[in-house]
Every structure is written in structure tokens, then in C-alpha cells.
PDB file of C-alpha atoms in Angstrom:
ATOM      1  CA  LEU A   1      17.797   8.494 -39.097  1.00 55.00           C
ATOM      2  CA  LYS A   2      16.787  11.904 -37.664  1.00 67.00           C
ATOM      3  CA  ASP A   3      16.659   9.478 -34.059  1.00 75.00           C
ATOM      4  CA  PHE A   4      20.699   7.811 -34.925  1.00 75.00           C
ATOM      5  CA  LYS A   5      22.030  11.517 -34.839  1.00 80.00           C
ATOM      6  CA  ASP A   6      21.268  11.666 -31.180  1.00 83.00           C
ATOM      7  CA  VAL A   7      22.673   8.266 -30.671  1.00 82.00           C
ATOM      8  CA  ALA A   8      25.983   9.150 -32.754  1.00 78.00           C
ATOM      9  CA  VAL A   9      26.251  12.707 -30.627  1.00 82.00           C
ATOM     10  CA  ALA A  10      25.939  10.752 -27.956  1.00 85.00           C
ATOM     11  CA  LEU A  11      28.641   8.041 -28.705  1.00 84.00           C
ATOM     12  CA  ASN A  12      30.934  10.833 -28.876  1.00 82.00           C
ATOM     13  CA  GLY A  13      33.137   8.918 -30.969  1.00 74.00           C
ATOM     14  CA  ARG A  14      33.894   5.962 -28.926  1.00 76.00           C
ATOM     15  CA  ALA A  15      32.759   3.542 -31.965  1.00 76.00           C
ATOM     16  CA  SER A  16      33.201   3.003 -34.930  1.00 75.00           C
ATOM     17  CA  PHE A  17      31.387   1.869 -38.002  1.00 74.00           C
ATOM     18  CA  THR A  18      32.872  -0.278 -41.121  1.00 78.00           C
ATOM     19  CA  PRO A  19      30.868  -1.694 -43.944  1.00 80.00           C
ATOM     20  CA  HIS A  20      30.643  -5.518 -45.045  1.00 83.00           C
ATOM     21  CA  PHE A  21      29.690  -6.027 -48.546  1.00 83.00           C
ATOM     22  CA  PRO A  22      28.502  -9.886 -49.082  1.00 82.00           C
ATOM     23  CA  ILE A  23      31.138 -10.549 -52.677  1.00 86.00           C
ATOM     24  CA  GLN A  24      31.797 -14.200 -53.053  1.00 84.00           C
ATOM     25  CA  ASP A  25      34.795 -15.420 -54.455  1.00 85.00           C
ATOM     26  CA  GLY A  26      33.714 -17.376 -57.912  1.00 83.00           C
ATOM     27  CA  MET A  27      35.768 -20.067 -57.921  1.00 84.00           C
ATOM     28  CA  SER A  28      34.105 -21.229 -54.132  1.00 82.00           C
ATOM     29  CA  PHE A  29      31.051 -20.195 -55.531  1.00 80.00           C
ATOM     30  CA  GLY A  30      31.229 -23.035 -58.167  1.00 83.00           C
ATOM     31  CA  CYS A  31      30.856 -19.959 -60.676  1.00 84.00           C
ATOM     32  CA  ARG A  32      35.023 -20.306 -62.011  1.00 83.00           C
ATOM     33  CA  THR A  33      37.074 -22.902 -63.407  1.00 82.00           C
ATOM     34  CA  ALA A  34      40.551 -23.984 -62.421  1.00 82.00           C
ATOM     35  CA  ASN A  35      41.664 -21.899 -66.220  1.00 83.00           C
ATOM     36  CA  GLY A  36      39.252 -18.610 -65.184  1.00 77.00           C
ATOM     37  CA  ASP A  37      35.999 -19.052 -67.200  1.00 82.00           C
ATOM     38  CA  ASN A  38      33.249 -17.632 -65.962  1.00 82.00           C
ATOM     39  CA  LEU A  39      30.411 -20.316 -65.594  1.00 83.00           C
ATOM     40  CA  CYS A  40      27.798 -17.466 -64.227  1.00 81.00           C
ATOM     41  CA  ALA A  41      27.647 -14.415 -66.290  1.00 77.00           C
ATOM     42  CA  PHE A  42      24.746 -12.860 -64.301  1.00 80.00           C
ATOM     43  CA  ARG A  43      26.142 -13.327 -61.084  1.00 83.00           C
ATOM     44  CA  CYS A  44      29.612 -12.546 -61.036  1.00 84.00           C
ATOM     45  CA  LEU A  45      32.451  -9.939 -62.435  1.00 84.00           C
ATOM     46  CA  ASN A  46      35.976 -10.561 -63.842  1.00 84.00           C
ATOM     47  CA  ASN A  47      36.233 -13.781 -65.107  1.00 82.00           C
ATOM     48  CA  GLY A  48      33.989 -15.135 -62.482  1.00 83.00           C
ATOM     49  CA  ARG A  49      36.068 -13.730 -60.032  1.00 85.00           C
ATOM     50  CA  TYR A  50      33.796 -11.397 -58.021  1.00 87.00           C
ATOM     51  CA  CYS A  51      30.244 -13.283 -57.322  1.00 87.00           C
ATOM     52  CA  VAL A  52      26.980 -12.626 -55.741  1.00 85.00           C
ATOM     53  CA  ASP A  53      23.635 -14.611 -55.965  1.00 77.00           C
ATOM     54  CA  ASP A  54      20.991 -13.055 -58.583  1.00 68.00           C
ATOM     55  CA  PRO A  55      18.696 -11.121 -55.959  1.00 65.00           C
ATOM     56  CA  GLN A  56      15.274 -12.084 -57.667  1.00 63.00           C
ATOM     57  CA  GLY A  57      16.574 -15.703 -58.596  1.00 63.00           C
ATOM     58  CA  ALA A  58      15.804 -15.598 -62.209  1.00 58.00           C
ATOM     59  CA  PHE A  59      18.614 -14.765 -64.385  1.00 54.00           C
ATOM     60  CA  GLU A  60      19.111 -11.948 -66.787  1.00 56.00           C
ATOM     61  CA  ASP A  61      16.731 -10.713 -64.385  1.00 58.00           C
ATOM     62  CA  VAL A  62      16.025  -6.195 -64.075  1.00 76.00           C
ATOM     63  CA  ILE A  63      19.049  -6.303 -61.634  1.00 78.00           C
ATOM     64  CA  SER A  64      21.810  -9.652 -61.481  1.00 81.00           C
ATOM     65  CA  GLY A  65      24.382 -10.734 -58.715  1.00 81.00           C
ATOM     66  CA  ALA A  66      26.958  -9.004 -61.360  1.00 84.00           C
ATOM     67  CA  ASP A  67      24.934  -5.407 -61.208  1.00 87.00           C
ATOM     68  CA  ILE A  68      25.165  -5.653 -57.598  1.00 86.00           C
ATOM     69  CA  VAL A  69      28.728  -6.970 -57.509  1.00 87.00           C
ATOM     70  CA  ALA A  70      29.930  -3.585 -59.612  1.00 90.00           C
ATOM     71  CA  GLU A  71      27.755  -1.142 -57.500  1.00 90.00           C
ATOM     72  CA  THR A  72      29.850  -2.937 -54.182  1.00 89.00           C
ATOM     73  CA  LEU A  73      32.814  -2.643 -55.971  1.00 88.00           C
ATOM     74  CA  ARG A  74      32.299   0.800 -55.342  1.00 90.00           C
ATOM     75  CA  ARG A  75      31.360   1.344 -52.639  1.00 89.00           C
ATOM     76  CA  ILE A  76      34.256  -0.547 -50.839  1.00 88.00           C
ATOM     77  CA  CYS A  77      35.796   2.176 -53.145  1.00 89.00           C
ATOM     78  CA  ILE A  78      34.668   5.250 -51.754  1.00 88.00           C
ATOM     79  CA  TRP A  79      34.603   3.516 -48.543  1.00 85.00           C
ATOM     80  CA  SER A  80      38.211   3.028 -49.151  1.00 85.00           C
ATOM     81  CA  HIS A  81      38.930   6.566 -50.054  1.00 84.00           C
ATOM     82  CA  TYR A  82      36.535   8.990 -48.133  1.00 82.00           C
ATOM     83  CA  GLY A  83      35.580   6.294 -44.943  1.00 73.00           C
ATOM     84  CA  GLN A  84      37.455   4.636 -43.668  1.00 63.00           C
ATOM     85  CA  ASP A  85      39.159   8.457 -41.066  1.00 61.00           C
ATOM     86  CA  GLY A  86      36.083   9.872 -40.323  1.00 52.00           C
TER      87      GLY A  86
END
């Protein structure tokens, strides 16, 4: 990060940053049925609506895809509230 400080100062507001997060729709991911059933409890939140692949590739492990979805949604909220305008 120390090296990035010089680059950020040199850019002087001529660049912007927008984070992107890897959340997928549960229907297209194959984890949500048409009636709203969550088929991938360890990958998804909100009855299969928001999904992420299990990072370790083993369900019920230490960190699940659902854990990543929860953290990602938290970060999206923080970015929406604090980060968009600098």
C-alpha cells in the first residue's frame, strides 16, 4: 500500500474505483427452485437468492459460500454508504 500512495497522489482525482463482488443469482446457479426453495444451503442466502461457490470446495467447511455472501453484502452496503463519492 505504501507504493500505491504515490500512484494515488499522482492520479490526483483522475481515476475512480468501483469494487466488483462475485455474487450469483441462485436460479442461474442452480440453487433456487421456481417456488423459492434453497437447494444449496451452504452456498446461498435468502432462500437461494444470493450464491457464491464454496471457497474450499467442501460443504459445511470453516467458511461457506453463504458466509462469503453475507460479508460481500455487508461490504456492498458500506461502499454504497461511504465509498461512492470518495
